XYZ file of C-alpha atoms in Angstrom:
297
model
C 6.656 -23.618 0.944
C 3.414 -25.267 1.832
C 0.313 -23.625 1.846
C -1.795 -23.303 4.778
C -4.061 -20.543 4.381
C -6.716 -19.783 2.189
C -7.620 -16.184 2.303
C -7.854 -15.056 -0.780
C -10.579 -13.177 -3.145
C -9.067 -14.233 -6.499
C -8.148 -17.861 -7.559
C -4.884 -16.617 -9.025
C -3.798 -14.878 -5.586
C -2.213 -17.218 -3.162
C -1.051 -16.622 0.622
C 1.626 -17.612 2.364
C 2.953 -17.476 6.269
C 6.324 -16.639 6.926
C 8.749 -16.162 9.815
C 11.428 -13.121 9.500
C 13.928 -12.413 11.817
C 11.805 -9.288 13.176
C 8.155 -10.479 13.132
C 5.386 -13.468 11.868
C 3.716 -12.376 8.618
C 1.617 -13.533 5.697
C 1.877 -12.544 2.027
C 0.924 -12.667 -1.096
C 1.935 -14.096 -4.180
C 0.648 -13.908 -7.725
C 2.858 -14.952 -11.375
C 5.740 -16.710 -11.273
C 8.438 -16.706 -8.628
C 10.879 -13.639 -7.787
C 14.044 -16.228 -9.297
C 11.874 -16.503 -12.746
C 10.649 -13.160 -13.351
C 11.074 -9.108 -12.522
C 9.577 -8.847 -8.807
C 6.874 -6.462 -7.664
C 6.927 -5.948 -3.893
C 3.302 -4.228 -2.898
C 3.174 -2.119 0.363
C 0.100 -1.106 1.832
C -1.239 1.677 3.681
C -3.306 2.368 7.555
C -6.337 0.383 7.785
C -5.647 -2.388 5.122
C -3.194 -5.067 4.330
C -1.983 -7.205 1.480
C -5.720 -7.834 0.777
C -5.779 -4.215 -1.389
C -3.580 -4.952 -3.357
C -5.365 -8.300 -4.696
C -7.225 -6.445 -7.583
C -4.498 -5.506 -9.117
C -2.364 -8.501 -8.777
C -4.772 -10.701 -10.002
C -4.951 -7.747 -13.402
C -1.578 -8.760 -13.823
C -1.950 -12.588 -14.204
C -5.454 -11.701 -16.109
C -3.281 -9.372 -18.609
C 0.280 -10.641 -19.166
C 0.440 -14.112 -17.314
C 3.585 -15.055 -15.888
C 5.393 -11.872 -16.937
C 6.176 -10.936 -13.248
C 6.381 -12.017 -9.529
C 4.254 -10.313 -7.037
C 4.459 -10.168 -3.599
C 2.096 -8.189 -1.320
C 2.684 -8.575 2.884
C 1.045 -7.843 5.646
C 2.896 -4.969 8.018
C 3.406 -5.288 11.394
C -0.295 -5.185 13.323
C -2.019 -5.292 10.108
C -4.330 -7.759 8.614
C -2.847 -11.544 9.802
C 0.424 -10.099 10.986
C 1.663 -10.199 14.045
C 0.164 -7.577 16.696
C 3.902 -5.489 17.407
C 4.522 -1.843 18.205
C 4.979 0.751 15.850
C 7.618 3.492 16.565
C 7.867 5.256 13.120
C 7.751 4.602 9.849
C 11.049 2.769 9.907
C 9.510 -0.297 12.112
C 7.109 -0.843 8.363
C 10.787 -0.314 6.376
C 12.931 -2.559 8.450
C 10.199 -5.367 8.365
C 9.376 -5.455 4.641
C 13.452 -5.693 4.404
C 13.065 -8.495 6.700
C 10.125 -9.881 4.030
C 12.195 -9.802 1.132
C 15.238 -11.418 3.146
C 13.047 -14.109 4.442
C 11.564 -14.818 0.825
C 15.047 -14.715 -0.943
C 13.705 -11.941 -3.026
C 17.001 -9.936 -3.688
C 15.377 -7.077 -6.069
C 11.969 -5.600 -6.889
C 10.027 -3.026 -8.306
C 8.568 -1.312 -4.743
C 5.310 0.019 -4.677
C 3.780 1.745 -1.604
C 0.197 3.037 -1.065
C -1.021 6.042 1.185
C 0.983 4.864 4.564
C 3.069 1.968 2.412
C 4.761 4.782 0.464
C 6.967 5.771 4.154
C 8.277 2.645 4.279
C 8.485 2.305 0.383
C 10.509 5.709 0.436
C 13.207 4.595 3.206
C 13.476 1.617 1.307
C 14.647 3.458 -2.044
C 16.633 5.790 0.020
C 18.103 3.440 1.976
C 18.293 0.281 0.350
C 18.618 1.147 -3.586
C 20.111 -1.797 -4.126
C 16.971 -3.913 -3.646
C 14.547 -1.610 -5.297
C 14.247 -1.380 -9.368
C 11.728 1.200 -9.601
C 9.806 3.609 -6.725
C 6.033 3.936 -7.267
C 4.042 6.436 -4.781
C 0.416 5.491 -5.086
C -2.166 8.353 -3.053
C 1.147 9.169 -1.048
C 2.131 9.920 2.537
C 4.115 12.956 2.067
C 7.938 13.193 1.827
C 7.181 15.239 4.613
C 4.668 13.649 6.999
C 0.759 14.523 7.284
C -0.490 17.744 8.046
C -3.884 18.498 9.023
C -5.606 18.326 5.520
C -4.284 15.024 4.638
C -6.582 13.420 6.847
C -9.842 14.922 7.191
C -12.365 12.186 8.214
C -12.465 11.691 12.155
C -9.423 9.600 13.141
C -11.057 8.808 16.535
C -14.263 8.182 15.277
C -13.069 5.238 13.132
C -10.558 4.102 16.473
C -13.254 3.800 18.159
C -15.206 2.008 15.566
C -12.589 -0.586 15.284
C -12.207 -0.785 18.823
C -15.872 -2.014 19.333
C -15.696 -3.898 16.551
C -18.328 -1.811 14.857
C -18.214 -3.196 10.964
C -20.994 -0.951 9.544
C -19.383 2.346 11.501
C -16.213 1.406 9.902
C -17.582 0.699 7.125
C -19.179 4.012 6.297
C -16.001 6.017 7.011
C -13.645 3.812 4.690
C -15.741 4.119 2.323
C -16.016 7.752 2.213
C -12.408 8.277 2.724
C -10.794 5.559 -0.028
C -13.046 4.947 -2.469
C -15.591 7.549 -5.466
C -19.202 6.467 -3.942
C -20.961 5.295 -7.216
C -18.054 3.101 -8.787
C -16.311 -0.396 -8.298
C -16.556 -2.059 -5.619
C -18.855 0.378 -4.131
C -21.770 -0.859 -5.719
C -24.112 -3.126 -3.847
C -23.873 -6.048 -6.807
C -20.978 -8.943 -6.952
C -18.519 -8.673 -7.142
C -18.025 -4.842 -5.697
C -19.872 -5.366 -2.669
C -18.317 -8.760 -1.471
C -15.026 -7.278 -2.605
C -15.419 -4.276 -0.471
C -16.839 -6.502 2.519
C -13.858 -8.381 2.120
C -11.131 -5.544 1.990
C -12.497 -3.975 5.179
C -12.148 -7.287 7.395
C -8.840 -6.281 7.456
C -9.088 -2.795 9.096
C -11.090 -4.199 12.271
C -8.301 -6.936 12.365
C -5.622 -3.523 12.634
C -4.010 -3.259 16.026
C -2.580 -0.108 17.847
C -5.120 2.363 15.817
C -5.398 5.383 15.581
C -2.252 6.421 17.173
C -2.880 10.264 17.012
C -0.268 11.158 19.991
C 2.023 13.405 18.427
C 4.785 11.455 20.266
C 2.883 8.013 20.549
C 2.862 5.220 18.575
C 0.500 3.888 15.773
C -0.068 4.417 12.388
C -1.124 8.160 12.495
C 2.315 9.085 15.040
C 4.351 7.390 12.174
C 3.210 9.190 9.447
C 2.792 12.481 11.281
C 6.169 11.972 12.283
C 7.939 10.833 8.991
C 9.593 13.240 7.589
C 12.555 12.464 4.028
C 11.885 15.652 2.078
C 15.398 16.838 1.856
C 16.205 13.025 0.610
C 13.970 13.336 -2.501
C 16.176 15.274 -5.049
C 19.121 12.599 -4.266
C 17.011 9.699 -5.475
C 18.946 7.651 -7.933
C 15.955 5.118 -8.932
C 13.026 6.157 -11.756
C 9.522 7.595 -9.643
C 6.293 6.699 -10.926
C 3.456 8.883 -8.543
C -0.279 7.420 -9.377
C -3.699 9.300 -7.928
C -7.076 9.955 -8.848
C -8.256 13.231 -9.640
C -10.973 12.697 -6.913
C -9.134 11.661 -4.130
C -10.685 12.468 -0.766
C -7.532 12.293 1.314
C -4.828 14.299 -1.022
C -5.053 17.966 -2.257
C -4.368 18.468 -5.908
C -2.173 21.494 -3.988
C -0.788 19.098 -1.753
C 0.172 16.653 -4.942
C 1.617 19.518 -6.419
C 4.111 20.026 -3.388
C 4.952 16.165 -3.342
C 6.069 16.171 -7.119
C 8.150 19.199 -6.641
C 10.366 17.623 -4.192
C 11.700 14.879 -7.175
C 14.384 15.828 -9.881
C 12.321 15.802 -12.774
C 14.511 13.653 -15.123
C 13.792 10.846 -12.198
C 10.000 11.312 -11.586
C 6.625 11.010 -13.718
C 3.132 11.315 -12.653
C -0.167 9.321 -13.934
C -3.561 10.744 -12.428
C -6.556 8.267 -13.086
C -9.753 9.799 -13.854
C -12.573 9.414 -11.611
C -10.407 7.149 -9.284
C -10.473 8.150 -5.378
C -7.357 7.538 -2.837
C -7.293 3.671 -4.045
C -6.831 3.689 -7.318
C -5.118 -0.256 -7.616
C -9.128 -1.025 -6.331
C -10.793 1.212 -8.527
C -9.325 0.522 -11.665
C -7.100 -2.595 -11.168
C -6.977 -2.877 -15.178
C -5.843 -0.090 -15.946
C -3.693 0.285 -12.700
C -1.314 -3.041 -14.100
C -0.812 -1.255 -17.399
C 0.052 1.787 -16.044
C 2.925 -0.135 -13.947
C 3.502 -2.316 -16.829
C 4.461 0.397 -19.066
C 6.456 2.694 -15.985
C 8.668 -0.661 -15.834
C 9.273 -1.189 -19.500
C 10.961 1.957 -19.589
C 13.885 1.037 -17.098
């Protein structure tokens, strides 16, 4: 495949365009290829793309070089991909099936964050055949959002987006996804450029915030989403990862997530002093951390 696009915050981190049978995406792709190596396939959440997950791709080619393939797209009206409607979670599922089709990437070790970890569910439920491993990073909940999942203003940060107001959105991603005080929400390089970076791609989102009960958008899909009863039948190993400062997630509401696994299936890692992003926060210690999970299947 020939590479046209160079949007990328780490050398080792490339991009790639590709045309699936449901939409026109980008991803990206750090270590070796998915025929020469176990396969990571990265999900992201609302208000992001493949970008967040750079940090801790490029950790893995920094710490154990050419030891796996990772891939990292962009979902449906999210960061370069292609502006579509979302009706549900299942329209984020269906096209990172169509990723991994398109790709030739039979297998992987699936890893969703916040919103990514709908689709990352159905997938494992659905589809255990492609998926090696689950990991639920800062989770939607097995059973959809309730009201203290999200508590910064939804429509303030629309609306920010919608006028194309950087600093507004800015402030408010900040709060929400990232401990003020640590990397890479100091003013100094990298963590500021990094940061700047990252947040293009929630003013490029489209069909945000969503908040209809019955609408579409990000926030109707995950208020929406709803696989609790499907948890105990998992047949694949769950790794959960949070920080114990998260802004989004309860420790109470954690604890009611991990319940719903069979515990000979499921293990949980909490980073200290790591927010709702943890893969940005520590990226380091967040590629050991899967590193280790995977070594154990």
């Amino acid at each position: 495949m020939i590479k046209i696009w160079d949007d990328t915050f780490y050398d080792s981190v490339r991009v790639f365009p590709v045309k699936t049978a449901r939409l026109s995406t980008v991803y990206r792709h750090c270590g070796r290829d998915w025929q020469d190596a176990e396969s990571i396939f990265f999900i992201h959440g609302s208000l992001s793309s493949g970008r967040w997950w750079e940090p801790v791709m490029a950790a893995f080619d920094e710490l154990m070089a050419g030891k796996y393939a990772c891939y990292a797209p962009d979902l449906r009206s999210h960061g370069d991909a292609e502006p579509l409607p979302v009706q549900g979670v299942e329209s984020f599922t269906l096209d990172c099936l169509s990723v991994m089709d398109a790709i030739g990437l039979k297998k992987a070790h699936v890893v969703g964050w916040s919103m990514g970890a709908g689709p990352a569910m159905q997938l494992a439920f659905d589809h255990p055949d492609r998926c090696l491993s689950l990991t639920l990073v800062s989770p939607l909940p097995p059973f959809g959002t309730e009201a203290d999942y999200l508590p910064y203003n939804r429509e303030s940060i629309g609306q920010a987006i919608r006028q194309g107001n950087f600093e507004a959105a800015n402030r408010i991603i900040r709060a929400s996804n990232l401990r003020p005080g640590r990397f890479p929400l100091d003013n100094s390089p990298p963590g500021n450029a990094l940061f700047y970076y990252l947040l293009q791609s929630a003013m490029q989102i489209a069909n945000y915030p969503g908040d209809e009960p019955n609408g579409e958008g990000d926030s109707a899909a995950m208020h929406l989403f709803n696989m609790a009863d499907r948890c105990p039948t998992i047949s694949i190993p769950v790794l959960s990862i949070h920080g114990d400062q998260d802004s989004m997630i309860s420790n109470e509401l954690f604890a009611r997530m991990n319940s719903l696994w069979p515990a000979d299936k499921f293990r949980e890692v909490v980073f200290k002093g790591a927010s709702h992003s943890p893969m940005v926060e520590q990226p380091r210690r967040f590629a050991v951390t899967l590193d280790e999970f995977f070594s154990t299947i």
